[in-house]
PDB file of C-alpha atoms in Angstrom:
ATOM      1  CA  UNK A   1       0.000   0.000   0.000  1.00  0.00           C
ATOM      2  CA  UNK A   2       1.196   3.632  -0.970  1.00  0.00           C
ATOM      3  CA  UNK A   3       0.834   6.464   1.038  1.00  0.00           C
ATOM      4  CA  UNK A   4      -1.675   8.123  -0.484  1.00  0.00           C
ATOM      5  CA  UNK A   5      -4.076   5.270  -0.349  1.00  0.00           C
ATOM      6  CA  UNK A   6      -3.176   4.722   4.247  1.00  0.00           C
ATOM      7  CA  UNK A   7      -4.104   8.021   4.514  1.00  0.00           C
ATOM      8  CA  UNK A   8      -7.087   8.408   2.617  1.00  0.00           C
ATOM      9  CA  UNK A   9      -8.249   5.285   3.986  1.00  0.00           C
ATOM     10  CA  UNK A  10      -7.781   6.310   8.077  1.00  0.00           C
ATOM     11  CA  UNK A  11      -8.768   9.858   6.120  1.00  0.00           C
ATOM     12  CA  UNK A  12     -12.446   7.689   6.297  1.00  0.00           C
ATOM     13  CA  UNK A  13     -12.016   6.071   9.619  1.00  0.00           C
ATOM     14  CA  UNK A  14     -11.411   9.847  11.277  1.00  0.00           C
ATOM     15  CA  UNK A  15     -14.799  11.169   9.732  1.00  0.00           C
ATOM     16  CA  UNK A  16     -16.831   8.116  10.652  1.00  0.00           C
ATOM     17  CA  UNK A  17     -15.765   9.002  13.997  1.00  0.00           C
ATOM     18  CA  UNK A  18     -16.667  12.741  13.622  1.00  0.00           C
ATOM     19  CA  UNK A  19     -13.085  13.896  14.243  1.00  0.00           C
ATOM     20  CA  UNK A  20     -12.990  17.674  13.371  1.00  0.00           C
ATOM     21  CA  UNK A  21      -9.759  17.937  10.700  1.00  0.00           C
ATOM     22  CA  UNK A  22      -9.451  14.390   9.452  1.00  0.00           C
ATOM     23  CA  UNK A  23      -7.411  14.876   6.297  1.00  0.00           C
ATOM     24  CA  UNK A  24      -4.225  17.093   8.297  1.00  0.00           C
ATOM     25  CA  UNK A  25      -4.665  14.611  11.057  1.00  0.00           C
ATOM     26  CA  UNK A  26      -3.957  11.656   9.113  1.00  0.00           C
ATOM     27  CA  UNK A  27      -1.513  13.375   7.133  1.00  0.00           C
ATOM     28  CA  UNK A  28       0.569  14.659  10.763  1.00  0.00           C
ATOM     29  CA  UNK A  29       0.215  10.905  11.953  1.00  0.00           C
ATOM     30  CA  UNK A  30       1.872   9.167   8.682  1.00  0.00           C
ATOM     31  CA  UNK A  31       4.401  12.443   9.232  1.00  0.00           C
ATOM     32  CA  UNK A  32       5.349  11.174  12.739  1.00  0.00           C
ATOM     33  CA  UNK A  33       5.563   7.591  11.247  1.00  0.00           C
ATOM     34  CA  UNK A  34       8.389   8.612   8.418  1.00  0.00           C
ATOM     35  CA  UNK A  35       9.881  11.063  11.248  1.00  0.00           C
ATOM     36  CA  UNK A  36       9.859  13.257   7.936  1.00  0.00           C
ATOM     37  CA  UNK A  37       7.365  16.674   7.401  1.00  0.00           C
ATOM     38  CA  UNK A  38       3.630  16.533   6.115  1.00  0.00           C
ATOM     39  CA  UNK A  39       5.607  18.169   2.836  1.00  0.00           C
ATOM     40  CA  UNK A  40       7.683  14.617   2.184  1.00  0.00           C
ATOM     41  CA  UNK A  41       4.361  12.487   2.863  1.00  0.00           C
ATOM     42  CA  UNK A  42       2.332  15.049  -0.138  1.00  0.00           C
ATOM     43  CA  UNK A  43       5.337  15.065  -2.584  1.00  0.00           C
ATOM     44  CA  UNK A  44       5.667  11.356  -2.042  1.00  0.00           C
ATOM     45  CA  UNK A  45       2.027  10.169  -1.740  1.00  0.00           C
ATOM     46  CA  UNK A  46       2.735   6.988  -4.303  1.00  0.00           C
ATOM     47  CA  UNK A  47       5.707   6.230  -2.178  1.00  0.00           C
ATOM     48  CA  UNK A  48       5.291   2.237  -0.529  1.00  0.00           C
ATOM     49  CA  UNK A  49       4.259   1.492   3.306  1.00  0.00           C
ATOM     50  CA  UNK A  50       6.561  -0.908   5.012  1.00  0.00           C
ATOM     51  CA  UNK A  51       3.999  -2.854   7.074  1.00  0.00           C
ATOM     52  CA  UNK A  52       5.666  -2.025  10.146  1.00  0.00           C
ATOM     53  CA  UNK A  53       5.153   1.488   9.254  1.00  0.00           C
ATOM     54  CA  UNK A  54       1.387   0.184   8.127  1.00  0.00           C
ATOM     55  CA  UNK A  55       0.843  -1.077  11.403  1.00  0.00           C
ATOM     56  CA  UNK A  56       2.414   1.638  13.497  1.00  0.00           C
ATOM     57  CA  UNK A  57       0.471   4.334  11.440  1.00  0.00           C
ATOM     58  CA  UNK A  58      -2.729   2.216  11.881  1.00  0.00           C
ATOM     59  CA  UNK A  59      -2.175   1.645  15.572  1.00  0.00           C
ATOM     60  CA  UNK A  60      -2.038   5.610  15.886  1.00  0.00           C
ATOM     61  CA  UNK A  61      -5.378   6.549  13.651  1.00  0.00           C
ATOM     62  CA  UNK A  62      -7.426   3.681  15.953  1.00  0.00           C
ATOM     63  CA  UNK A  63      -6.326   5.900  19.096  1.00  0.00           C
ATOM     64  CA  UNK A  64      -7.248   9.159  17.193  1.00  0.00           C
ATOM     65  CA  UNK A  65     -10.424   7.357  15.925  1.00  0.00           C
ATOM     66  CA  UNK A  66     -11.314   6.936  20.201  1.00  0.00           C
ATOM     67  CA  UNK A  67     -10.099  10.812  20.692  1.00  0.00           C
ATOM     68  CA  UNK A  68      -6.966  10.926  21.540  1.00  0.00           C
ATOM     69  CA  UNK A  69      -5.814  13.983  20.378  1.00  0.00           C
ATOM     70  CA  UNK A  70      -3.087  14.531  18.136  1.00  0.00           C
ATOM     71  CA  UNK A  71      -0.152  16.490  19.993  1.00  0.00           C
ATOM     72  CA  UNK A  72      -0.610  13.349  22.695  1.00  0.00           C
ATOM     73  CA  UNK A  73       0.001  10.822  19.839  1.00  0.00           C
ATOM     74  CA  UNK A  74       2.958  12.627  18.323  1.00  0.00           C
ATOM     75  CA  UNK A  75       4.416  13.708  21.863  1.00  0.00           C
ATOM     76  CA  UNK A  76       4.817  17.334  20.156  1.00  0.00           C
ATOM     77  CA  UNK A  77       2.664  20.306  19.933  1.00  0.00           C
ATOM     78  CA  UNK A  78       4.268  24.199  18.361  1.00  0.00           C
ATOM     79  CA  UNK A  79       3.899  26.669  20.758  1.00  0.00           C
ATOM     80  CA  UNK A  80       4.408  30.312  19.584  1.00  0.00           C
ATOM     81  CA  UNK A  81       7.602  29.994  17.623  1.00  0.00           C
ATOM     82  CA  UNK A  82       9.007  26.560  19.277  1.00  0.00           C
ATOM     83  CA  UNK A  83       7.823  23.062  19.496  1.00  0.00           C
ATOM     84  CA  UNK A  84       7.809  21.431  23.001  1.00  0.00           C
ATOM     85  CA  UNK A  85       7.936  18.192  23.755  1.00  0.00           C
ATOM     86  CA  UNK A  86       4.883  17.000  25.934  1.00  0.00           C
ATOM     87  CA  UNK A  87       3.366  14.237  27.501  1.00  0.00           C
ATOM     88  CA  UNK A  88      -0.037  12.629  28.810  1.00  0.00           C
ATOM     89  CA  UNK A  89       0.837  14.363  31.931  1.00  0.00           C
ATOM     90  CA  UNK A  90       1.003  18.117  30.828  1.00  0.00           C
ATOM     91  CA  UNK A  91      -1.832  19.843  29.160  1.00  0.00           C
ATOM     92  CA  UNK A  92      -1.741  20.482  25.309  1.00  0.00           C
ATOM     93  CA  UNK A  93      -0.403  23.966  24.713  1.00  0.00           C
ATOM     94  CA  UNK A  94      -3.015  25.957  23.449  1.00  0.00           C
ATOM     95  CA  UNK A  95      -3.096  28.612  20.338  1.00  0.00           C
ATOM     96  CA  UNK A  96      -5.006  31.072  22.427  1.00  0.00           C
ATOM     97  CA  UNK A  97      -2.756  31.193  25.336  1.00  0.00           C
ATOM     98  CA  UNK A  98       0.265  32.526  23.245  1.00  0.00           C
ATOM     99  CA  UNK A  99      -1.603  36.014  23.511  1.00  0.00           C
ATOM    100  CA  UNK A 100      -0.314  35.544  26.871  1.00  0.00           C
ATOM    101  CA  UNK A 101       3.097  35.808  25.270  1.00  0.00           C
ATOM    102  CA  UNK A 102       2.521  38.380  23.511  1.00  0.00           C
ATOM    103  CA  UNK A 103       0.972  40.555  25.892  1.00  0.00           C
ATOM    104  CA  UNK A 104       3.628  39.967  28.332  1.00  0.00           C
ATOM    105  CA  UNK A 105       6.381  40.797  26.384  1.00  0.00           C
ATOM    106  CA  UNK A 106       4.631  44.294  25.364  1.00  0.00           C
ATOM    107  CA  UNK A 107       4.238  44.929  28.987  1.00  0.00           C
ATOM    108  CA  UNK A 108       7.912  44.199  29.670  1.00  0.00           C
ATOM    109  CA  UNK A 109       9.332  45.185  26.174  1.00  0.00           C
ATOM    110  CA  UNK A 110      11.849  48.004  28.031  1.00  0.00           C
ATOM    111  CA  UNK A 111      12.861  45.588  30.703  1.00  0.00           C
ATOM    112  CA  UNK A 112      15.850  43.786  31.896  1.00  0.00           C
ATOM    113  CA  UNK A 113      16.968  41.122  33.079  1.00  0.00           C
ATOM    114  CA  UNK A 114      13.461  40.524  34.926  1.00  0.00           C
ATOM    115  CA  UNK A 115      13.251  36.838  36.920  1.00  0.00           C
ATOM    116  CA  UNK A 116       9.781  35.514  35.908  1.00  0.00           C
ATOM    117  CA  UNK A 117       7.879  32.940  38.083  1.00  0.00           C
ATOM    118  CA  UNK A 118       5.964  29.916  36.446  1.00  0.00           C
ATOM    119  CA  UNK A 119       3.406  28.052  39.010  1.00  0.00           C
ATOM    120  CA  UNK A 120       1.738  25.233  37.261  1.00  0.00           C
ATOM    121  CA  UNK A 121       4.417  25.223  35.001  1.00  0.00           C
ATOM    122  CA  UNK A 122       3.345  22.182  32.777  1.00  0.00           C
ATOM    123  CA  UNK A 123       5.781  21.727  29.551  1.00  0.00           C
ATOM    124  CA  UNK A 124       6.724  24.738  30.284  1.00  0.00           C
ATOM    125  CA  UNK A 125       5.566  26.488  27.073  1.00  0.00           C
ATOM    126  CA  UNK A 126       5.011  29.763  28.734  1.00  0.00           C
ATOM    127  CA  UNK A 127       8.404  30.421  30.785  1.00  0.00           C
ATOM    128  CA  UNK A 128      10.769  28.760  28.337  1.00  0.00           C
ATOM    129  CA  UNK A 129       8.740  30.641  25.504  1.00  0.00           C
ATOM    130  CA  UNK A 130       9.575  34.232  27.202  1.00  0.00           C
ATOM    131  CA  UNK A 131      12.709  32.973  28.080  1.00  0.00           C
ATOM    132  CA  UNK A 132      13.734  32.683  24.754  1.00  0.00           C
ATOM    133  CA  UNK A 133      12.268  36.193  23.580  1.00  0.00           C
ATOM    134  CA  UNK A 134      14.586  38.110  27.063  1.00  0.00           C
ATOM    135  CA  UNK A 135      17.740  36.716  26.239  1.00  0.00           C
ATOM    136  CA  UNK A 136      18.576  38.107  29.390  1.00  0.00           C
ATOM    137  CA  UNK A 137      15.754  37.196  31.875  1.00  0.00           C
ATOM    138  CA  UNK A 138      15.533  34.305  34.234  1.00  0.00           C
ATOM    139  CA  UNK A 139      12.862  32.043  35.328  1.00  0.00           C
ATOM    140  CA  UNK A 140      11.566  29.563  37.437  1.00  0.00           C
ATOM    141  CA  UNK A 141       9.004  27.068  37.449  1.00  0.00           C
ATOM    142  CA  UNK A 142       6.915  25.144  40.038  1.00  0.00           C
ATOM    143  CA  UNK A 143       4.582  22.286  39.605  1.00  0.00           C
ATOM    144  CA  UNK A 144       3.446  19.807  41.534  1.00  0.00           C
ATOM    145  CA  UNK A 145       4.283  17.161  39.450  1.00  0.00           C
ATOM    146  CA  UNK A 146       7.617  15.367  39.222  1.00  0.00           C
ATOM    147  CA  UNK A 147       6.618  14.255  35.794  1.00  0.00           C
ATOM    148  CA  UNK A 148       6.014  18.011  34.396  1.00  0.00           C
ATOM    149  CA  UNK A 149       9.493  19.319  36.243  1.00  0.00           C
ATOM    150  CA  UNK A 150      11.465  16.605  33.961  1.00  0.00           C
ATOM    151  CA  UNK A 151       9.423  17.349  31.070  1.00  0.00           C
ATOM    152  CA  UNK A 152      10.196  20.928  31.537  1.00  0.00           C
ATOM    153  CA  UNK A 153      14.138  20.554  31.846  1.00  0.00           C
ATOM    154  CA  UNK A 154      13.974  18.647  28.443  1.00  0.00           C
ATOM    155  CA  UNK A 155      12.631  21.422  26.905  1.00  0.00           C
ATOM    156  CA  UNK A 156      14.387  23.983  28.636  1.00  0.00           C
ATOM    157  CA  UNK A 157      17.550  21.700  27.278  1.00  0.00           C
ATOM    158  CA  UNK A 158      16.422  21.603  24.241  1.00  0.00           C
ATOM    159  CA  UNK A 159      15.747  25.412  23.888  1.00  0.00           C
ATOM    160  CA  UNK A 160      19.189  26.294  25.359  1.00  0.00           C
ATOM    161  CA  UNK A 161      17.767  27.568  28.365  1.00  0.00           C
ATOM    162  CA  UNK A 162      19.083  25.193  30.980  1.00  0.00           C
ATOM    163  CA  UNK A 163      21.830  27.718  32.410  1.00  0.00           C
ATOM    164  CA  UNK A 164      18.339  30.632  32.710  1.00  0.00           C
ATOM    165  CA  UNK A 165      16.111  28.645  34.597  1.00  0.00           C
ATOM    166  CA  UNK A 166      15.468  26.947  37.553  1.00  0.00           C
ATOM    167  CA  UNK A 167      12.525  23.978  38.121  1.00  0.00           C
ATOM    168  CA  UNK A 168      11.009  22.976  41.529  1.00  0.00           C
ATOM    169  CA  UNK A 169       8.603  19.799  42.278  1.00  0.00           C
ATOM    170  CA  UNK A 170       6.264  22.120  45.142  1.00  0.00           C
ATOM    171  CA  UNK A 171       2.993  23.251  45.798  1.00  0.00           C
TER     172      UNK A 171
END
């Protein structure tokens, strides 16, 4: 089987179970399968399926076909201008907070080196986000979940922010 023909077929298993955007989510889950863009699986829709690729890709639509959103599947979601790793155990980073980015940084566009607090940090989309804006502001971030503090120093690592911030497991 070919690409094009997986992903219209889980394109029909998606609407059968009324999920919103079918067609991109199919096309982000065969993505994450070929670890390549949703450009490389459209320029190469006649391109073969390995069946463990078949299977893997399959596997993923049946949990999107029962709700499981996307960003959970992939372990990714974009977040203003980075992509964060996340987990089952964070919340999905959502479009309409970024206008919390942006209003913060008008607020604080003539300051420096400011030490912003984080409680309920989650991925940490928010902190590490306006941490990489203020090259020359420090944070810290609380949660209350061990899980969410390690999440949060991967993507502080993976940002180059580990030296600029600080993560504590506390309520």
């Amino acid at each position: 089987m070919n690409i094009k023909k997986a992903v219209d077929e889980a394109c029909l298993i998606l609407k059968k179970s009324n999920i919103k955007n079918p067609k991109l989510d199919t096309e982000i889950l065969m993505s994450e399968v070929f670890q390549e863009d949703r450009k490389f699986i459209i320029l190469n829709s006649e391109k073969k399926i390995k069946k463990e690729f078949f299977n893997k890709y399959f596997n993923l639509i049946k949990q999107r076909s029962f709700g499981k959103p996307v960003a959970y599947l992939t372990r990714k979601k974009d977040f203003w201008k980075y992509e964060f790793e996340i987990s089952n155990d964070v919340l999905i980073p959502r479009p309409d907070t970024e206008i919390i980015i942006d209003k913060t940084l008008k607020l604080i566009k003539h300051k420096n080196k400011l030490k912003v607090l984080d409680i309920g940090v989650g991925s940490g989309c928010i902190l590490l986000s306006l941490l990489s804006e203020k090259k020359d502001f420090y944070g810290v971030g609380i949660d209350l979940s061990k899980k969410c503090i390690d999440l949060c120093k991967k993507n502080s690592l993976k940002l180059g922010l580990k030296e600029r911030v600080k993560f504590y497991k506390s309520d």
